[in-house]
mmCIF file of C-alpha atoms and ligand atoms in Angstrom:
data_model
loop_
_atom_site.group_PDB
_atom_site.id
_atom_site.type_symbol
_atom_site.label_atom_id
_atom_site.label_comp_id
_atom_site.label_asym_id
_atom_site.label_seq_id
_atom_site.Cartn_x
_atom_site.Cartn_y
_atom_site.Cartn_z
ATOM 1 C CA MET A 1 133.521 151.879 240.648
ATOM 2 C CA LYS A 2 131.119 153.024 237.936
ATOM 3 C CA GLY A 3 132.363 156.194 236.267
ATOM 4 C CA PRO A 4 130.918 159.297 234.633
ATOM 5 C CA GLU A 5 128.835 157.512 231.978
ATOM 6 C CA ASP A 6 126.757 155.721 234.613
ATOM 7 C CA VAL A 7 124.275 157.044 237.131
ATOM 8 C CA LEU A 8 122.588 155.208 239.986
ATOM 9 C CA LEU A 9 118.997 156.430 240.315
ATOM 10 C CA ILE A 10 117.681 155.696 243.822
ATOM 11 C CA VAL A 11 113.916 156.050 243.722
ATOM 12 C CA ASP A 12 111.832 157.095 246.747
ATOM 13 C CA VAL A 13 113.708 155.421 249.614
ATOM 14 C CA GLN A 14 111.525 157.391 252.046
ATOM 15 C CA ASN A 15 109.959 156.675 255.426
ATOM 16 C CA ASP A 16 106.355 156.573 254.213
ATOM 17 C CA PHE A 17 107.170 153.722 251.808
ATOM 18 C CA MET A 18 108.710 151.603 254.573
ATOM 19 C CA PRO A 19 106.823 149.070 256.729
ATOM 20 C CA GLY A 20 104.851 151.123 259.269
ATOM 21 C CA GLY A 21 104.750 154.111 256.896
ATOM 22 C CA ALA A 22 101.673 155.706 255.330
ATOM 23 C CA LEU A 23 102.033 153.859 252.008
ATOM 24 C CA ALA A 24 104.164 150.907 253.020
ATOM 25 C CA VAL A 25 105.777 148.792 250.336
ATOM 26 C CA PRO A 26 106.017 145.243 251.730
ATOM 27 C CA ARG A 27 109.609 144.552 252.863
ATOM 28 C CA GLY A 28 110.666 147.928 251.476
ATOM 29 C CA ASP A 29 113.205 148.363 254.265
ATOM 30 C CA GLU A 30 115.081 145.222 253.199
ATOM 31 C CA ILE A 31 116.628 147.001 250.226
ATOM 32 C CA VAL A 32 118.400 149.722 252.206
ATOM 33 C CA PRO A 33 121.675 147.845 252.907
ATOM 34 C CA LEU A 34 121.859 146.750 249.264
ATOM 35 C CA VAL A 35 121.119 150.253 247.979
ATOM 36 C CA ASN A 36 123.939 151.503 250.233
ATOM 37 C CA ARG A 37 126.351 148.974 248.712
ATOM 38 C CA LEU A 38 125.303 150.045 245.230
ATOM 39 C CA ALA A 39 125.664 153.738 246.053
ATOM 40 C CA ALA A 40 129.230 153.095 247.225
ATOM 41 C CA GLY A 41 129.963 151.620 243.793
ATOM 42 C CA PHE A 42 128.793 154.644 241.794
ATOM 43 C CA GLU A 43 130.584 157.945 241.405
ATOM 44 C CA HIS A 44 127.327 159.571 240.260
ATOM 45 C CA VAL A 45 124.143 159.082 242.294
ATOM 46 C CA VAL A 46 120.775 160.808 241.875
ATOM 47 C CA LEU A 47 117.933 160.439 244.385
ATOM 48 C CA THR A 48 114.223 160.989 244.008
ATOM 49 C CA GLN A 49 111.812 162.050 246.706
ATOM 50 C CA ASP A 50 108.035 161.851 246.408
ATOM 51 C CA TRP A 51 107.013 165.315 247.613
ATOM 52 C CA HIS A 52 103.332 166.233 247.734
ATOM 53 C CA PRO A 53 101.372 169.241 248.988
ATOM 54 C CA ARG A 54 98.745 168.230 251.569
ATOM 55 C CA ASP A 55 95.884 168.903 249.109
ATOM 56 C CA HIS A 56 97.433 166.680 246.412
ATOM 57 C CA ILE A 57 95.112 165.193 243.820
ATOM 58 C CA SER A 58 96.513 161.659 244.304
ATOM 59 C CA PHE A 59 95.280 161.429 247.906
ATOM 60 C CA ALA A 60 91.964 159.565 248.358
ATOM 61 C CA ALA A 61 91.272 161.819 251.354
ATOM 62 C CA ASN A 62 90.974 164.773 248.963
ATOM 63 C CA HIS A 63 88.104 163.140 247.009
ATOM 64 C CA ASP A 64 84.720 162.834 248.737
ATOM 65 C CA GLY A 65 83.632 159.246 249.243
ATOM 66 C CA ARG A 66 86.769 157.706 247.742
ATOM 67 C CA GLN A 67 88.983 155.095 249.349
ATOM 68 C CA PRO A 68 92.708 154.478 248.900
ATOM 69 C CA PHE A 69 93.622 152.197 245.979
ATOM 70 C CA GLU A 70 90.475 153.066 243.978
ATOM 71 C CA THR A 71 91.136 154.670 240.608
ATOM 72 C CA ILE A 72 89.633 157.844 239.159
ATOM 73 C CA GLU A 73 89.793 159.540 235.758
ATOM 74 C CA LEU A 74 91.737 162.796 235.675
ATOM 75 C CA PRO A 75 92.276 165.057 232.653
ATOM 76 C CA TYR A 76 95.581 163.226 232.025
ATOM 77 C CA GLY A 77 94.156 159.710 232.449
ATOM 78 C CA GLU A 78 93.647 157.107 235.129
ATOM 79 C CA GLN A 79 94.958 157.890 238.598
ATOM 80 C CA VAL A 80 95.254 155.473 241.518
ATOM 81 C CA LEU A 81 94.161 157.149 244.761
ATOM 82 C CA TRP A 82 96.683 156.668 247.545
ATOM 83 C CA PRO A 83 96.650 157.168 251.293
ATOM 84 C CA VAL A 84 98.077 160.558 252.297
ATOM 85 C CA HIS A 85 101.855 160.070 251.986
ATOM 86 C CA CYS A 86 105.122 161.980 251.560
ATOM 87 C CA VAL A 87 103.726 165.371 252.490
ATOM 88 C CA GLN A 88 106.299 168.089 251.841
ATOM 89 C CA GLY A 89 108.604 168.653 254.792
ATOM 90 C CA GLN A 90 106.977 165.978 256.996
ATOM 91 C CA PRO A 91 108.925 163.092 258.582
ATOM 92 C CA GLY A 92 107.212 160.576 256.267
ATOM 93 C CA ALA A 93 108.718 162.327 253.259
ATOM 94 C CA ALA A 94 112.249 162.168 254.666
ATOM 95 C CA LEU A 95 114.782 159.766 253.220
ATOM 96 C CA HIS A 96 115.250 156.547 255.187
ATOM 97 C CA PRO A 97 117.576 157.314 258.118
ATOM 98 C CA ARG A 98 119.911 154.425 257.233
ATOM 99 C CA LEU A 99 120.254 155.384 253.561
ATOM 100 C CA GLU A 100 123.918 156.136 252.927
ATOM 101 C CA ALA A 101 124.153 158.191 249.770
ATOM 102 C CA GLY A 102 125.694 161.379 251.041
ATOM 103 C CA HIS A 103 127.591 161.825 247.782
ATOM 104 C CA ALA A 104 124.352 162.007 245.741
ATOM 105 C CA ARG A 105 124.519 165.133 243.573
ATOM 106 C CA LEU A 106 120.884 165.738 242.820
ATOM 107 C CA VAL A 107 117.527 165.114 244.471
ATOM 108 C CA ILE A 108 114.566 165.194 242.113
ATOM 109 C CA ARG A 109 111.374 166.011 244.032
ATOM 110 C CA LYS A 110 108.285 164.828 242.228
ATOM 111 C CA GLY A 111 104.547 165.186 242.595
ATOM 112 C CA TYR A 112 104.974 168.676 244.037
ATOM 113 C CA ARG A 113 102.192 170.154 241.870
ATOM 114 C CA ARG A 114 98.718 169.800 243.401
ATOM 115 C CA THR A 115 97.022 168.718 240.184
ATOM 116 C CA ILE A 116 99.565 166.285 238.709
ATOM 117 C CA ASP A 117 101.030 163.134 240.221
ATOM 118 C CA SER A 118 104.488 161.968 239.176
ATOM 119 C CA TYR A 119 105.660 158.389 239.474
ATOM 120 C CA SER A 120 108.505 158.917 237.031
ATOM 121 C CA ALA A 121 111.722 160.749 237.815
ATOM 122 C CA PHE A 122 111.711 162.066 234.222
ATOM 123 C CA VAL A 123 108.162 163.032 233.170
ATOM 124 C CA GLU A 124 105.147 163.846 235.349
ATOM 125 C CA ALA A 125 101.933 161.795 235.144
ATOM 126 C CA ASP A 126 100.402 164.112 232.531
ATOM 127 C CA ARG A 127 103.127 162.508 230.347
ATOM 128 C CA HIS A 128 104.496 165.803 229.027
ATOM 129 C CA SER A 129 105.808 167.928 231.918
ATOM 130 C CA PRO A 130 109.529 167.147 232.202
ATOM 131 C CA THR A 131 111.316 167.139 235.570
ATOM 132 C CA GLY A 132 114.571 168.208 233.900
ATOM 133 C CA LEU A 133 116.406 164.984 234.757
ATOM 134 C CA ALA A 134 116.917 163.847 231.141
ATOM 135 C CA GLY A 135 118.515 167.171 230.221
ATOM 136 C CA TYR A 136 120.715 167.113 233.335
ATOM 137 C CA LEU A 137 121.978 163.611 232.541
ATOM 138 C CA ARG A 138 122.549 164.400 228.838
ATOM 139 C CA GLU A 139 124.511 167.514 229.665
ATOM 140 C CA LEU A 140 126.783 165.418 231.879
ATOM 141 C CA GLU A 141 127.122 162.813 229.097
ATOM 142 C CA VAL A 142 125.618 159.999 231.128
ATOM 143 C CA LYS A 143 124.865 156.946 228.979
ATOM 144 C CA ARG A 144 123.399 154.397 231.398
ATOM 145 C CA VAL A 145 120.785 154.744 234.131
ATOM 146 C CA TRP A 146 120.816 152.042 236.820
ATOM 147 C CA CYS A 147 117.499 151.991 238.718
ATOM 148 C CA CYS A 148 116.717 150.794 242.228
ATOM 149 C CA GLY A 149 114.304 151.730 245.024
ATOM 150 C CA LEU A 150 110.547 151.759 245.608
ATOM 151 C CA ALA A 151 108.243 150.670 244.251
ATOM 152 C CA THR A 152 109.292 148.372 241.399
ATOM 153 C CA ASP A 153 105.913 148.484 239.648
ATOM 154 C CA TYR A 154 105.222 152.225 239.969
ATOM 155 C CA CYS A 155 107.919 154.825 240.456
ATOM 156 C CA VAL A 156 110.885 152.607 239.543
ATOM 157 C CA ALA A 157 109.226 151.125 236.443
ATOM 158 C CA TRP A 158 107.929 154.467 235.162
ATOM 159 C CA SER A 159 111.348 156.033 235.699
ATOM 160 C CA ALA A 160 113.082 153.169 233.878
ATOM 161 C CA LEU A 161 110.658 153.356 230.936
ATOM 162 C CA ASP A 162 111.061 157.109 230.631
ATOM 163 C CA ALA A 163 114.844 156.801 230.843
ATOM 164 C CA ARG A 164 114.664 154.410 227.868
ATOM 165 C CA ALA A 165 112.330 156.785 226.019
ATOM 166 C CA ALA A 166 114.877 159.565 226.612
ATOM 167 C CA GLY A 167 117.528 157.447 224.903
ATOM 168 C CA PHE A 168 119.535 156.038 227.813
ATOM 169 C CA ASP A 169 120.559 152.434 228.332
ATOM 170 C CA VAL A 170 118.681 151.276 231.413
ATOM 171 C CA VAL A 171 119.258 148.564 233.987
ATOM 172 C CA LEU A 172 116.718 147.562 236.640
ATOM 173 C CA ILE A 173 118.554 146.232 239.694
ATOM 174 C CA GLU A 174 115.813 143.850 240.717
ATOM 175 C CA ASP A 175 116.887 142.759 244.185
ATOM 176 C CA ALA A 176 117.367 146.396 245.196
ATOM 177 C CA CYS A 177 113.663 147.095 244.534
ATOM 178 C CA ARG A 178 110.390 146.017 246.152
ATOM 179 C CA ALA A 179 106.894 146.142 244.621
ATOM 180 C CA ILE A 180 103.432 147.206 245.758
ATOM 181 C CA ASP A 181 101.834 144.681 243.339
ATOM 182 C CA LEU A 182 98.316 146.114 243.120
ATOM 183 C CA ASN A 183 95.995 144.061 240.841
ATOM 184 C CA GLY A 184 98.809 142.454 238.849
ATOM 185 C CA SER A 185 100.807 145.670 238.487
ATOM 186 C CA LEU A 186 104.186 143.985 239.013
ATOM 187 C CA GLU A 187 103.771 141.482 236.177
ATOM 188 C CA ARG A 188 102.508 144.221 233.835
ATOM 189 C CA ALA A 189 105.428 146.475 234.727
ATOM 190 C CA LEU A 190 108.030 143.742 234.186
ATOM 191 C CA GLN A 191 106.536 142.983 230.769
ATOM 192 C CA GLN A 192 106.628 146.662 229.778
ATOM 193 C CA LEU A 193 110.238 146.935 230.945
ATOM 194 C CA GLN A 194 111.202 143.891 228.900
ATOM 195 C CA ASP A 195 109.397 145.227 225.815
ATOM 196 C CA ALA A 196 111.229 148.555 226.199
ATOM 197 C CA GLY A 197 114.636 146.898 226.352
ATOM 198 C CA VAL A 198 115.359 147.504 230.025
ATOM 199 C CA VAL A 199 117.983 145.004 231.230
ATOM 200 C CA ARG A 200 117.284 143.205 234.523
ATOM 201 C CA MET A 201 120.195 142.399 236.847
ATOM 202 C CA ASN A 202 120.797 141.733 240.504
ATOM 203 C CA ALA A 203 123.049 143.936 242.594
ATOM 204 C CA GLU A 204 125.900 141.446 242.485
ATOM 205 C CA GLN A 205 125.951 141.635 238.665
ATOM 206 C CA ALA A 206 125.553 145.407 238.718
ATOM 207 C CA LEU A 207 128.607 145.824 240.952
ATOM 208 C CA ALA A 208 130.763 143.306 239.067
HETATM 209 ZN ZN1 ZN B 301 103.130 159.910 245.791
#
């Protein structure tokens, strides 16, 4: 059992990211049993939940003539436009019904501001609005952040990179993640993670 210096960060294990959901990550549902095994091995678990208002700026439907997966320029930089997903309080935004992490202490809801997206659990997409997670973890003297969930190349990678930037040791539990892989995004993300010093493991190694 991992103790108080370690936290398992379970990113966006939500209905809309599952096959059949509004923004399905291929084979996203396959990770749930493994995430459950990991959660059972950590005393301290934090969840994230993508949590958008219906008029959110990241939805293609809110931009005339735009299609999902196109990119636009926003004041804070490039933004991928997504199908409408994880609308606050809707069934698609709910955690996967078979996720077993009842002992999770904190749920970080992200992307709740209309004008800013947030892939990362730590810093919103404008790259300076904090979610408060780094301060929470520091106050509890957490040293290592173990990341799993969806999707490897967006919300998991950005969270892992920001955890490193905030000074934590970071492990990506690769087989407990699945990627969207849009235009080479997975390869780019893995390279960035390596450059930042994020360690890659499988769940077996993480639980050893
Ligand atoms: Zn989103």
